Amino acid sequence: MSQLDLSDVNKSFGGIKAVIRVSFRVPSGSIFGLIGPNGAGKTTVFNLVTGVYRADEGSIRLDGVDIVAKKPAQIAAAGVARTFQNIRLFSQMSVIDNVLVACETKRRSGLEGALLRSASFLDEEKMLRAKALELLDVFELGRLANEPSTSLSYGDQRRLEIARAMMLGPKLLLLDEPAAGMNYAEAEGLKKQIRWLRERFDLTVVLVEHNMQVVMSVCEEIHVLDHGETIAHGRPDEIRQHPKVLAAYLGESA
């Protein structure tokens, strides 16, 4: 588990202020929601945390260590994994190979071992495939392990992305709209899987999601953005009735 702290984080693109003095703390071991209407800055925050963008001002701390200046690979190595708003699978690869690709940079046997098919390479390959199959079974994708990733339904592709992120062995998991495209039954299953993942792998989870039923059911704290600024923070029961949230996110008058 990891604790994430953002303090007065700003990010602009040209003259457009995408994130404005955003501050919040994600407690270690929590399931934390980051919500808001389209264009609120949620995915930008994810990109700042993972090093895709660099904050103009402010600090982003993972377990007390400022990661603003770190590169994406360094942040991933520190225990941060994510999924994306738009599905990013390797269409020419099988389901299991899409999971295995997440750990290519962590292989110990190296290029020479792969070329020579050394005993250490084969042992590592067996171990990684077993881990990948275990994760696929968690997401009810084990039976499809050898199928092309493009043959999966939209909801299954979403679950495959989460399985691939988990292959990195993260301490902090960032999920960007994991319920998008899922029907009611799939979303219900996703809620159980998120809770199970947190408990089974000692994770801290940050969830960006438009499905309010999912957010309100699984998140213990919720931070709300609108036009890059914080408009509310609190427990689900507080956010559900917050006038600014009703106005900005749910389209009701304050």
mmCIF file of C-alpha atoms in Angstrom:
data_model
loop_
_atom_site.group_PDB
_atom_site.id
_atom_site.type_symbol
_atom_site.label_atom_id
_atom_site.label_comp_id
_atom_site.label_asym_id
_atom_site.label_seq_id
_atom_site.Cartn_x
_atom_site.Cartn_y
_atom_site.Cartn_z
ATOM 1 C CA MET A 1 0.000 0.000 0.000
ATOM 2 C CA SER A 2 1.123 3.561 -0.663
ATOM 3 C CA GLN A 3 -0.048 6.996 0.393
ATOM 4 C CA LEU A 4 -0.403 9.678 -2.281
ATOM 5 C CA ASP A 5 -0.320 13.396 -1.470
ATOM 6 C CA LEU A 6 -0.930 16.254 -3.899
ATOM 7 C CA SER A 7 -0.255 19.780 -2.675
ATOM 8 C CA ASP A 8 -1.144 22.932 -4.657
ATOM 9 C CA VAL A 9 -0.585 21.218 -8.010
ATOM 10 C CA ASN A 10 -0.915 23.394 -11.100
ATOM 11 C CA LYS A 11 -0.744 22.440 -14.772
ATOM 12 C CA SER A 12 -1.341 24.627 -17.815
ATOM 13 C CA PHE A 13 -1.232 23.932 -21.532
ATOM 14 C CA GLY A 14 -0.489 27.211 -23.247
ATOM 15 C CA GLY A 15 -3.039 29.628 -21.850
ATOM 16 C CA ILE A 16 -5.390 26.879 -20.664
ATOM 17 C CA LYS A 17 -5.285 26.051 -16.958
ATOM 18 C CA ALA A 18 -6.050 22.332 -16.753
ATOM 19 C CA VAL A 19 -5.336 21.802 -13.029
ATOM 20 C CA ILE A 20 -5.485 24.670 -10.531
ATOM 21 C CA ARG A 21 -4.027 24.373 -7.013
ATOM 22 C CA VAL A 22 -5.324 20.851 -6.498
ATOM 23 C CA SER A 23 -4.559 19.304 -3.124
ATOM 24 C CA PHE A 24 -5.722 16.020 -1.629
ATOM 25 C CA ARG A 25 -4.429 13.010 0.283
ATOM 26 C CA VAL A 26 -5.138 9.402 -0.638
ATOM 27 C CA PRO A 27 -4.700 7.373 2.567
ATOM 28 C CA SER A 28 -2.712 4.147 2.353
ATOM 29 C CA GLY A 29 -4.975 1.172 1.696
ATOM 30 C CA SER A 30 -8.020 3.229 0.734
ATOM 31 C CA ILE A 31 -10.275 3.175 -2.329
ATOM 32 C CA PHE A 32 -10.400 6.826 -3.361
ATOM 33 C CA GLY A 33 -12.625 8.447 -5.984
ATOM 34 C CA LEU A 34 -11.667 11.341 -8.276
ATOM 35 C CA ILE A 35 -14.743 12.556 -10.123
ATOM 36 C CA GLY A 36 -16.117 15.498 -12.069
ATOM 37 C CA PRO A 37 -17.725 16.351 -15.408
ATOM 38 C CA ASN A 38 -15.925 15.970 -18.733
ATOM 39 C CA GLY A 39 -12.969 18.338 -18.933
ATOM 40 C CA ALA A 40 -12.669 18.631 -15.159
ATOM 41 C CA GLY A 41 -8.991 17.637 -15.169
ATOM 42 C CA LYS A 42 -9.243 14.098 -13.781
ATOM 43 C CA THR A 43 -7.152 12.340 -16.431
ATOM 44 C CA THR A 44 -4.664 15.217 -16.357
ATOM 45 C CA VAL A 45 -4.173 14.530 -12.645
ATOM 46 C CA PHE A 46 -3.524 10.861 -13.451
ATOM 47 C CA ASN A 47 -0.994 11.900 -16.098
ATOM 48 C CA LEU A 48 0.742 14.143 -13.561
ATOM 49 C CA VAL A 49 0.911 11.388 -10.958
ATOM 50 C CA THR A 50 2.353 8.886 -13.462
ATOM 51 C CA GLY A 51 4.876 11.311 -14.971
ATOM 52 C CA VAL A 52 3.286 11.624 -18.402
ATOM 53 C CA TYR A 53 3.016 15.355 -17.643
ATOM 54 C CA ARG A 54 5.153 17.345 -15.233
ATOM 55 C CA ALA A 55 3.419 19.710 -12.812
ATOM 56 C CA ASP A 56 4.173 23.408 -13.290
ATOM 57 C CA GLU A 57 3.943 23.990 -9.547
ATOM 58 C CA GLY A 58 3.216 22.036 -6.390
ATOM 59 C CA SER A 59 4.287 18.650 -5.092
ATOM 60 C CA ILE A 60 3.155 15.079 -5.693
ATOM 61 C CA ARG A 61 4.415 12.708 -3.002
ATOM 62 C CA LEU A 62 4.325 8.921 -2.929
ATOM 63 C CA ASP A 63 4.974 7.696 0.602
ATOM 64 C CA GLY A 64 6.567 11.052 1.384
ATOM 65 C CA VAL A 65 8.873 11.123 -1.661
ATOM 66 C CA ASP A 66 8.282 13.879 -4.230
ATOM 67 C CA ILE A 67 7.887 12.264 -7.660
ATOM 68 C CA VAL A 68 7.222 15.395 -9.745
ATOM 69 C CA ALA A 69 10.610 15.252 -11.469
ATOM 70 C CA LYS A 70 10.640 11.478 -11.980
ATOM 71 C CA LYS A 71 10.123 9.789 -15.336
ATOM 72 C CA PRO A 72 7.160 7.443 -15.975
ATOM 73 C CA ALA A 73 9.361 4.319 -15.784
ATOM 74 C CA GLN A 74 10.777 5.444 -12.438
ATOM 75 C CA ILE A 75 7.307 6.078 -11.054
ATOM 76 C CA ALA A 76 6.111 2.679 -12.273
ATOM 77 C CA ALA A 77 9.149 1.060 -10.635
ATOM 78 C CA ALA A 78 8.215 2.831 -7.396
ATOM 79 C CA GLY A 79 4.903 0.952 -7.413
ATOM 80 C CA VAL A 80 2.409 2.996 -9.449
ATOM 81 C CA ALA A 81 0.334 1.353 -12.208
ATOM 82 C CA ARG A 82 -2.614 2.653 -14.213
ATOM 83 C CA THR A 83 -5.220 1.912 -16.811
ATOM 84 C CA PHE A 84 -6.344 4.385 -19.467
ATOM 85 C CA GLN A 85 -9.588 6.135 -20.353
ATOM 86 C CA ASN A 86 -9.211 4.870 -23.920
ATOM 87 C CA ILE A 87 -8.374 1.165 -24.109
ATOM 88 C CA ARG A 88 -4.728 0.576 -25.038
ATOM 89 C CA LEU A 89 -4.264 -3.089 -25.780
ATOM 90 C CA PHE A 90 -1.897 -4.687 -28.289
ATOM 91 C CA SER A 91 -4.363 -5.850 -30.912
ATOM 92 C CA GLN A 92 -2.015 -8.365 -32.557
ATOM 93 C CA MET A 93 -1.255 -10.128 -29.265
ATOM 94 C CA SER A 94 -3.180 -12.755 -27.369
ATOM 95 C CA VAL A 95 -4.925 -11.991 -24.089
ATOM 96 C CA ILE A 96 -2.150 -13.555 -21.998
ATOM 97 C CA ASP A 97 0.620 -11.865 -23.993
ATOM 98 C CA ASN A 98 -1.031 -8.499 -23.322
ATOM 99 C CA VAL A 99 -0.617 -9.235 -19.615
ATOM 100 C CA LEU A 100 2.926 -10.583 -19.920
ATOM 101 C CA VAL A 101 4.162 -7.523 -21.828
ATOM 102 C CA ALA A 102 3.772 -5.455 -18.656
ATOM 103 C CA CYS A 103 6.775 -7.131 -17.042
ATOM 104 C CA GLU A 104 9.184 -7.285 -20.002
ATOM 105 C CA THR A 105 11.476 -4.647 -18.469
ATOM 106 C CA LYS A 106 11.628 -6.599 -15.195
ATOM 107 C CA ARG A 107 12.854 -9.886 -16.629
ATOM 108 C CA ARG A 108 16.083 -11.046 -14.982
ATOM 109 C CA SER A 109 17.263 -13.416 -17.690
ATOM 110 C CA GLY A 110 17.867 -10.652 -20.238
ATOM 111 C CA LEU A 111 18.175 -10.764 -24.018
ATOM 112 C CA GLU A 112 20.917 -13.381 -24.070
ATOM 113 C CA GLY A 113 18.860 -15.762 -21.941
ATOM 114 C CA ALA A 114 15.862 -15.260 -24.221
ATOM 115 C CA LEU A 115 17.889 -15.964 -27.361
ATOM 116 C CA LEU A 116 19.535 -19.059 -25.892
ATOM 117 C CA ARG A 117 16.344 -20.233 -24.170
ATOM 118 C CA SER A 118 18.404 -20.769 -21.009
ATOM 119 C CA ALA A 119 17.094 -22.704 -18.018
ATOM 120 C CA SER A 120 16.743 -19.487 -16.021
ATOM 121 C CA PHE A 121 14.753 -17.884 -18.850
ATOM 122 C CA LEU A 122 12.416 -20.873 -19.133
ATOM 123 C CA ASP A 123 11.882 -20.994 -15.358
ATOM 124 C CA GLU A 124 11.101 -17.287 -15.293
ATOM 125 C CA GLU A 125 8.769 -17.642 -18.276
ATOM 126 C CA LYS A 126 6.876 -20.432 -16.507
ATOM 127 C CA MET A 127 6.551 -18.363 -13.329
ATOM 128 C CA LEU A 128 5.350 -15.250 -15.162
ATOM 129 C CA ARG A 129 2.794 -17.184 -17.213
ATOM 130 C CA ALA A 130 1.436 -18.782 -14.042
ATOM 131 C CA LYS A 131 1.088 -15.340 -12.458
ATOM 132 C CA ALA A 132 -0.584 -13.961 -15.590
ATOM 133 C CA LEU A 133 -3.060 -16.854 -15.700
ATOM 134 C CA GLU A 134 -3.859 -16.329 -12.022
ATOM 135 C CA LEU A 135 -4.686 -12.691 -12.692
ATOM 136 C CA LEU A 136 -6.747 -13.576 -15.764
ATOM 137 C CA ASP A 137 -8.725 -16.050 -13.654
ATOM 138 C CA VAL A 138 -9.422 -13.277 -11.127
ATOM 139 C CA PHE A 139 -11.029 -11.274 -13.927
ATOM 140 C CA GLU A 140 -12.778 -14.334 -15.400
ATOM 141 C CA LEU A 141 -10.618 -14.190 -18.523
ATOM 142 C CA GLY A 142 -8.586 -17.348 -18.010
ATOM 143 C CA ARG A 143 -10.574 -19.341 -20.560
ATOM 144 C CA LEU A 144 -9.746 -16.674 -23.160
ATOM 145 C CA ALA A 145 -6.008 -16.538 -22.455
ATOM 146 C CA ASN A 146 -4.944 -17.583 -25.958
ATOM 147 C CA GLU A 147 -7.574 -15.611 -27.857
ATOM 148 C CA PRO A 148 -6.721 -12.339 -29.670
ATOM 149 C CA SER A 149 -7.338 -9.366 -27.401
ATOM 150 C CA THR A 150 -9.559 -7.800 -30.074
ATOM 151 C CA SER A 151 -11.984 -10.735 -29.783
ATOM 152 C CA LEU A 152 -12.952 -9.678 -26.259
ATOM 153 C CA SER A 153 -16.056 -7.679 -25.475
ATOM 154 C CA TYR A 154 -15.556 -4.047 -24.469
ATOM 155 C CA GLY A 155 -16.083 -4.866 -20.808
ATOM 156 C CA ASP A 156 -13.623 -7.764 -20.967
ATOM 157 C CA GLN A 157 -11.018 -5.526 -22.605
ATOM 158 C CA ARG A 158 -11.401 -3.149 -19.664
ATOM 159 C CA ARG A 159 -10.782 -6.001 -17.240
ATOM 160 C CA LEU A 160 -7.780 -7.127 -19.275
ATOM 161 C CA GLU A 161 -6.238 -3.685 -18.869
ATOM 162 C CA ILE A 162 -6.589 -3.954 -15.097
ATOM 163 C CA ALA A 163 -5.029 -7.422 -15.121
ATOM 164 C CA ARG A 164 -2.081 -6.051 -17.118
ATOM 165 C CA ALA A 165 -1.613 -3.199 -14.632
ATOM 166 C CA MET A 166 -1.648 -5.691 -11.761
ATOM 167 C CA MET A 167 1.146 -7.670 -13.426
ATOM 168 C CA LEU A 168 3.497 -4.843 -12.379
ATOM 169 C CA GLY A 169 2.841 -5.644 -8.729
ATOM 170 C CA PRO A 170 1.780 -2.085 -7.847
ATOM 171 C CA LYS A 171 1.241 -0.522 -4.437
ATOM 172 C CA LEU A 172 -0.896 2.265 -5.953
ATOM 173 C CA LEU A 173 -3.378 1.417 -8.733
ATOM 174 C CA LEU A 174 -4.957 4.214 -10.801
ATOM 175 C CA LEU A 175 -8.093 3.157 -12.674
ATOM 176 C CA ASP A 176 -9.329 5.556 -15.365
ATOM 177 C CA GLU A 177 -13.021 4.817 -16.043
ATOM 178 C CA PRO A 178 -12.809 1.029 -15.656
ATOM 179 C CA ALA A 179 -16.607 0.620 -15.835
ATOM 180 C CA ALA A 180 -16.942 2.418 -19.177
ATOM 181 C CA GLY A 181 -18.846 0.245 -21.628
ATOM 182 C CA MET A 182 -19.869 -2.286 -18.987
ATOM 183 C CA ASN A 183 -23.451 -3.352 -18.427
ATOM 184 C CA TYR A 184 -25.009 -3.435 -14.955
ATOM 185 C CA ALA A 185 -23.926 -6.991 -14.167
ATOM 186 C CA GLU A 186 -20.358 -6.345 -15.347
ATOM 187 C CA ALA A 187 -20.166 -3.164 -13.252
ATOM 188 C CA GLU A 188 -21.395 -5.071 -10.196
ATOM 189 C CA GLY A 189 -18.672 -7.633 -10.755
ATOM 190 C CA LEU A 190 -16.092 -4.870 -11.149
ATOM 191 C CA LYS A 191 -16.982 -3.424 -7.743
ATOM 192 C CA LYS A 192 -16.331 -6.779 -6.083
ATOM 193 C CA GLN A 193 -13.069 -7.169 -7.995
ATOM 194 C CA ILE A 194 -11.786 -3.740 -6.919
ATOM 195 C CA ARG A 195 -12.475 -4.512 -3.263
ATOM 196 C CA TRP A 196 -10.901 -7.961 -3.631
ATOM 197 C CA LEU A 197 -7.807 -6.560 -5.321
ATOM 198 C CA ARG A 198 -7.335 -4.033 -2.529
ATOM 199 C CA GLU A 199 -7.513 -6.740 0.130
ATOM 200 C CA ARG A 200 -5.647 -9.489 -1.725
ATOM 201 C CA PHE A 201 -2.728 -7.363 -2.945
ATOM 202 C CA ASP A 202 -2.581 -4.679 -0.199
ATOM 203 C CA LEU A 203 -3.336 -1.915 -2.690
ATOM 204 C CA THR A 204 -4.264 1.714 -2.549
ATOM 205 C CA VAL A 205 -6.752 2.417 -5.370
ATOM 206 C CA VAL A 206 -7.638 5.725 -7.020
ATOM 207 C CA LEU A 207 -10.688 5.552 -9.255
ATOM 208 C CA VAL A 208 -11.779 8.000 -11.964
ATOM 209 C CA GLU A 209 -15.259 6.982 -13.006
ATOM 210 C CA HIS A 210 -18.466 8.451 -14.461
ATOM 211 C CA ASN A 211 -20.585 5.552 -13.223
ATOM 212 C CA MET A 212 -21.761 7.128 -9.982
ATOM 213 C CA GLN A 213 -23.252 3.886 -8.739
ATOM 214 C CA VAL A 214 -19.803 2.309 -8.846
ATOM 215 C CA VAL A 215 -18.105 5.343 -7.267
ATOM 216 C CA MET A 216 -20.572 5.683 -4.412
ATOM 217 C CA SER A 217 -20.473 1.949 -3.686
ATOM 218 C CA VAL A 218 -16.720 1.329 -3.527
ATOM 219 C CA CYS A 219 -15.020 4.633 -2.660
ATOM 220 C CA GLU A 220 -14.389 5.623 0.930
ATOM 221 C CA GLU A 221 -13.414 9.209 0.090
ATOM 222 C CA ILE A 222 -14.194 11.258 -3.011
ATOM 223 C CA HIS A 223 -12.521 14.358 -4.431
ATOM 224 C CA VAL A 224 -14.495 16.392 -6.979
ATOM 225 C CA LEU A 225 -13.005 18.603 -9.695
ATOM 226 C CA ASP A 226 -14.674 21.055 -12.043
ATOM 227 C CA HIS A 227 -12.725 23.020 -14.670
ATOM 228 C CA GLY A 228 -9.490 21.950 -12.994
ATOM 229 C CA GLU A 229 -10.424 23.178 -9.528
ATOM 230 C CA THR A 230 -11.529 21.385 -6.385
ATOM 231 C CA ILE A 231 -15.205 21.915 -5.573
ATOM 232 C CA ALA A 232 -15.780 19.230 -2.926
ATOM 233 C CA HIS A 233 -14.115 16.510 -0.882
ATOM 234 C CA GLY A 234 -15.643 14.035 1.515
ATOM 235 C CA ARG A 235 -17.366 10.719 2.108
ATOM 236 C CA PRO A 236 -19.825 9.372 -0.489
ATOM 237 C CA ASP A 237 -22.863 10.398 1.585
ATOM 238 C CA GLU A 238 -21.511 13.961 1.780
ATOM 239 C CA ILE A 239 -20.652 14.181 -1.919
ATOM 240 C CA ARG A 240 -24.015 12.740 -2.961
ATOM 241 C CA GLN A 241 -25.836 15.763 -1.547
ATOM 242 C CA HIS A 242 -23.200 18.482 -1.967
ATOM 243 C CA PRO A 243 -24.817 21.436 -3.793
ATOM 244 C CA LYS A 244 -21.776 22.227 -5.953
ATOM 245 C CA VAL A 245 -21.519 18.601 -7.037
ATOM 246 C CA LEU A 246 -25.201 18.484 -7.889
ATOM 247 C CA ALA A 247 -24.788 21.636 -9.963
ATOM 248 C CA ALA A 248 -21.528 20.811 -11.742
ATOM 249 C CA TYR A 249 -21.543 17.032 -12.027
ATOM 250 C CA LEU A 250 -25.132 15.875 -11.869
ATOM 251 C CA GLY A 251 -26.623 18.828 -13.727
ATOM 252 C CA GLU A 252 -28.914 19.985 -10.931
ATOM 253 C CA SER A 253 -29.217 23.503 -9.618
ATOM 254 C CA ALA A 254 -27.319 24.348 -6.430
#
